[in-house]
Structure formats: structure tokens, C-alpha cells
Coordinates of C-alpha atoms (C1' of nucleotides) in Angstrom, one line a residue:
Chain U
X1 CA 0.0 0.1 -0.1
X2 CA 1.9 3.2 -1.3
X3 CA 1.6 6.5 0.8
X4 CA 0.0 8.4 -2.1
X5 CA -2.6 5.8 -3.3
X6 CA -5.3 7.1 -6.0
X7 CA -8.7 6.5 -4.8
X8 CA -10.1 3.4 -6.6
X9 CA -13.2 3.3 -8.9
X10 CA -15.1 1.9 -6.1
X11 CA -14.8 4.8 -3.9
X12 CA -16.7 6.8 -6.4
X13 CA -19.1 4.1 -7.1
X14 CA -21.1 4.9 -4.0
X15 CA -23.9 7.3 -2.8
X16 CA -23.0 10.9 -3.8
X17 CA -23.3 12.5 -0.4
X18 CA -21.3 9.8 1.2
X19 CA -18.4 10.4 -1.7
X20 CA -18.8 14.3 -1.1
X21 CA -18.3 13.8 2.6
X22 CA -15.5 11.2 2.2
X23 CA -13.6 13.5 -0.4
X24 CA -12.7 16.0 2.4
X25 CA -9.0 15.6 3.3
X26 CA -8.2 13.6 0.2
X27 CA -5.8 15.2 -2.2
X28 CA -6.4 16.6 -5.7
X29 CA -3.3 16.4 -7.7
X30 CA -2.3 17.6 -11.3
X31 CA 0.8 16.6 -13.1
X32 CA 1.8 18.7 -16.0
X33 CA 4.9 19.8 -17.9
X34 CA 5.0 22.9 -15.8
X35 CA 5.2 20.8 -12.7
X36 CA 3.2 19.1 -9.9
X37 CA 0.6 20.8 -7.9
X38 CA -1.8 19.3 -5.2
X39 CA -3.9 20.4 -2.5
X40 CA -6.2 18.8 0.3
X41 CA -9.9 19.0 -0.4
X42 CA -11.8 20.9 2.3
X43 CA -15.0 21.9 0.3
X44 CA -17.4 19.8 -1.9
X45 CA -20.9 19.9 -3.3
X46 CA -23.1 17.1 -4.3
X47 CA -25.1 17.4 -7.5
X48 CA -27.5 14.5 -7.9
X49 CA -29.6 13.1 -10.8
X50 CA -32.2 14.4 -13.2
X51 CA -34.5 15.3 -10.4
X52 CA -31.9 17.8 -8.9
X53 CA -32.8 21.0 -10.6
X54 CA -29.2 22.4 -10.1
X55 CA -27.6 19.3 -11.6
X56 CA -26.5 19.6 -15.2
X57 CA -28.3 16.4 -15.8
X58 CA -31.6 18.1 -15.0
X59 CA -32.4 18.5 -18.8
X60 CA -31.6 14.8 -19.4
X61 CA -28.8 13.7 -21.4
X62 CA -26.9 16.3 -23.6
X63 CA -23.5 16.6 -25.2
X64 CA -22.1 18.5 -22.3
X65 CA -23.3 16.4 -19.4
X66 CA -22.4 13.2 -20.9
X67 CA -19.7 12.4 -18.6
X68 CA -22.2 12.5 -15.7
X69 CA -24.0 9.3 -17.3
X70 CA -20.6 7.7 -17.7
X71 CA -18.6 5.6 -15.4
X72 CA -17.6 6.9 -11.8
X73 CA -14.3 8.2 -10.9
X74 CA -14.0 10.3 -14.1
X75 CA -13.5 14.1 -14.1
X76 CA -16.3 16.3 -15.5
X77 CA -15.0 19.6 -16.3
X78 CA -16.9 22.6 -17.7
X79 CA -16.5 26.4 -18.6
X80 CA -18.9 28.4 -16.3
X81 CA -19.8 32.2 -17.0
X82 CA -17.4 32.0 -20.0
X83 CA -14.4 32.3 -17.8
X84 CA -14.0 29.6 -15.2
X85 CA -13.4 26.0 -15.3
X86 CA -15.2 23.9 -12.6
X87 CA -14.1 20.3 -11.9
X88 CA -16.3 17.4 -10.8
X89 CA -15.9 13.8 -9.7
X90 CA -18.4 11.7 -11.4
X91 CA -20.2 9.2 -8.7
X92 CA -22.6 6.6 -8.6
X93 CA -22.9 3.5 -11.1
X94 CA -22.8 4.2 -14.8
X95 CA -26.1 5.5 -16.1
X96 CA -26.9 7.2 -12.9
X97 CA -25.9 10.9 -13.4
X98 CA -24.4 12.5 -10.3
X99 CA -21.0 14.1 -9.3
X100 CA -19.3 16.1 -6.5
X101 CA -18.1 19.6 -7.4
X102 CA -14.6 20.3 -5.9
X103 CA -15.0 23.8 -4.3
X104 CA -11.7 24.4 -2.3
X105 CA -8.3 23.1 -1.3
X106 CA -5.6 23.9 1.1
X107 CA -2.2 23.9 -1.1
X108 CA 0.1 21.0 -0.4
X109 CA 2.6 21.0 -3.4
X110 CA 3.7 23.5 -6.0
X111 CA 2.6 26.8 -4.3
X112 CA 4.9 28.7 -6.5
X113 CA 3.3 27.3 -9.6
X114 CA -0.1 28.1 -8.3
X115 CA 0.9 31.5 -7.5
X116 CA 2.4 32.0 -11.1
X117 CA -0.9 30.6 -12.6
X118 CA -3.3 32.7 -10.2
X119 CA -1.3 36.1 -11.0
X120 CA -1.3 35.5 -14.9
X121 CA -4.0 37.5 -16.4
X122 CA -4.7 39.1 -13.1
X123 CA -3.9 42.5 -11.7
X124 CA -2.3 40.8 -8.6
X125 CA 1.2 39.9 -8.3
X126 CA 2.2 36.3 -7.4
X127 CA 3.2 36.9 -3.9
X128 CA 0.1 39.2 -3.0
X129 CA -1.9 35.9 -2.3
X130 CA -2.3 34.3 1.1
X131 CA -1.7 30.6 0.8
X132 CA -5.2 29.9 1.9
X133 CA -6.4 32.2 -1.0
X134 CA -4.8 30.2 -3.8
X135 CA -7.4 27.6 -4.2
X136 CA -10.4 29.0 -2.4
X137 CA -13.4 28.8 -4.7
X138 CA -14.1 26.3 -7.5
X139 CA -12.9 28.7 -10.4
X140 CA -9.8 29.8 -8.4
X141 CA -8.8 26.1 -7.7
X142 CA -9.0 25.1 -11.4
X143 CA -6.9 28.2 -12.3
X144 CA -4.1 27.5 -9.6
X145 CA -4.1 23.7 -10.7
X146 CA -4.1 24.6 -14.5
X147 CA -7.1 22.6 -14.9
X148 CA -9.0 23.0 -18.2
X149 CA -11.4 21.2 -20.8
X150 CA -8.3 19.0 -21.7
X151 CA -9.0 17.3 -18.4
X152 CA -12.7 16.8 -19.0
X153 CA -13.4 13.0 -19.2
X154 CA -10.1 12.2 -17.5
X155 CA -9.8 9.2 -15.4
X156 CA -9.2 10.4 -11.8
X157 CA -8.0 6.9 -10.8
X158 CA -5.0 7.1 -12.9
X159 CA -4.7 10.0 -15.1
X160 CA -2.4 13.3 -14.8
X161 CA -5.4 14.7 -12.8
X162 CA -6.2 12.4 -9.9
X163 CA -7.2 12.2 -6.3
X164 CA -5.0 10.4 -3.9
X165 CA -5.6 9.2 -0.2
X166 CA -2.4 10.6 1.4
X167 CA -3.7 9.5 4.9
X168 CA -4.1 12.8 6.4
X169 CA -5.7 13.4 9.7
X170 CA -9.6 13.3 9.6
X171 CA -11.1 16.8 9.6
X172 CA -14.4 17.7 11.4
X173 CA -16.9 18.6 8.7
X174 CA -20.2 20.5 8.7
X175 CA -22.9 20.6 6.0
X176 CA -24.9 23.5 4.6
X177 CA -26.9 24.7 1.6
X178 CA -25.1 24.8 -1.8
X179 CA -23.7 28.1 -3.0
X180 CA -24.4 30.0 -6.0
X181 CA -27.3 28.5 -7.4
X182 CA -31.0 29.7 -7.8
X183 CA -32.7 26.3 -7.8
X184 CA -32.5 23.5 -5.7
X185 CA -31.4 25.7 -2.8
X186 CA -33.1 23.8 0.1
X187 CA -30.9 20.7 0.0
X188 CA -27.9 20.7 2.5
X189 CA -25.5 19.0 -0.1
X190 CA -22.3 21.3 0.6
X191 CA -19.7 19.9 3.0
X192 CA -16.8 21.7 4.3
X193 CA -13.8 21.2 6.9
X194 CA -14.9 23.2 9.9
X195 CA -12.2 26.0 10.6
X196 CA -10.4 26.0 7.3
X197 CA -9.7 29.3 6.0
X198 CA -9.6 28.1 2.5
X199 CA -13.3 27.4 2.4
X200 CA -15.2 29.7 0.1
X201 CA -18.5 31.6 0.7
X202 CA -20.0 33.3 3.6
X203 CA -21.3 30.0 5.3
X204 CA -18.2 28.9 7.3
X205 CA -17.5 27.9 10.6
X206 CA -14.4 28.4 12.8
Chain G
dC1 C1' -19.3 45.6 7.3
dG2 C1' -22.8 45.1 3.2
dT3 C1' -24.7 44.8 -1.8
dT4 C1' -24.2 45.5 -6.8
dC5 C1' -22.6 44.8 -11.2
dG6 C1' -19.5 43.8 -15.2
dA7 C1' -16.5 40.5 -17.6
dT8 C1' -16.8 36.7 -21.0
dG9 C1' -18.1 32.1 -23.7
dC10 C1' -21.2 28.9 -24.8
dA11 C1' -24.8 25.2 -24.0
dC12 C1' -29.2 24.9 -24.5
dT13 C1' -34.4 26.6 -25.9
Chain I
dG1 C1' -31.6 35.2 -27.0
dT2 C1' -31.3 33.7 -22.0
dG3 C1' -28.9 32.1 -18.2
dC4 C1' -25.4 30.3 -15.9
dA5 C1' -22.4 25.1 -9.9
dT6 C1' -17.8 32.7 -10.4
dC7 C1' -14.8 36.4 -9.1
dG8 C1' -13.4 40.7 -7.8
dA9 C1' -13.8 45.5 -8.1
dA10 C1' -16.6 49.4 -6.9
dC11 C1' -19.7 51.3 -4.3
dG12 C1' -23.2 52.2 0.0
dT13 C1' -23.9 52.1 5.1

DNA sequence: CGTTCGATGCACT
DNA sequence: GTGCATCGAACGT
């Protein structure tokens, strides 16, 4: 059993709320020519099925949401508001469209590269970012990690973009409503590590 | 502290 | 043509 073991397909092939909670403390890693970056997941949201109006599967199968209907353990990446890539881990058995949105990380590796990427195209300088700001928010973390449409449909169990279990200490978690949506707002399908400064939004504890 | 608003591309109706 | 699973700057209190 290696120390940086990628999560298995079976980890994702489960109830989406369980996966959303169990991803807290796991490590999202992206290996590119520019270098390796990694961060501990501290905030996620579940999007579950065609009956969830906020889930991209709500309209039924389309070209964009096809990965949601595919096998678990695959990345679903899409462009939001014309400028931010958001990354999800597909969950549940094939044919059951659901995923977990990764919303925030605590940087662990490649912080210098994260700073360069965040500063690029921004008015801020690389060293003006606090560490906990680098991957706070779903759009910010994909920028820091260099995640783009190239990573859509990538295999999280073995690709350059993957999620590993690095045996980090268990975090206390709390649940809240999901952030930034106008439908399906009542469900408490957001999970986050209590007290983490990297957690986004106003609903935070600690 | 709070709220509002523009940027910016494209999937979907 | 409409509406985003966002971000950050600009404003008001």
C-alpha cells in the first residue's frame, strides 16, 4: 500500500453524499509539464440526478453532461460564466448521473506554480496571495491547478489529474446549503472542513 | 461591514 | 436570446 494511493473506482461508485463527505481531506493532484501541484480538499458539493434542478443532468442527457452518465471516477470539467473551469468527480454507477463539485483546497505542493498561474491575467502579483486564497473557490482552484477542458473525461484513478488518499488526519466537517445556485437551494448538499481558511463563501465555521 | 454589477463564452431552448 | 455550480472591483452604510 503506497503512501500516495489514488482513490479506486469503487470509492466513487457509491452514494454521492457519502463520496462528497469522504473527499474532504483527500488530495487533488495535477501533473503537467509545468510541474506538480496538489491540495487537500476542504469543500465539496453534491449534484445528484435528473430530479436535482441544479444538476447539469436536469435537462436529461446532452452533449455537455455526457460524462455524468458515464462511469464513476471520471472528471467532469466545464466552462462556467465564460471564464472559469469547474471540476467535478463523477459518482454512482454508470447510467446514474451524479457528481461532486470540488470547491476549495488547502495547497500542499507546487505553491509557487499556483501563485504564477493565479497571477497570470490578474492585476495581482504572485506573492500578494495568502496561501489559503490560492485555491479558495471552484474557479480559483482550477486556475491554480491548471485544470481546463483538456481534463474533461479524464480518469481520476490514473490520469494526470487524480485524487489520492495521503492518509491525512480526519477533519471535522459540517453541512450547509449549496452556494451560487438559484434552484435546488433547500438541499444541504455542501460539505466543508470546519475552521479551514480556504473554505469559500459566507457559510463557514471556525 | 454590506450589496451590486461587469466580464466573458457557450450550451441549451 | 437567455442564463449560468464565479470572481473581484466598486460602491453604499
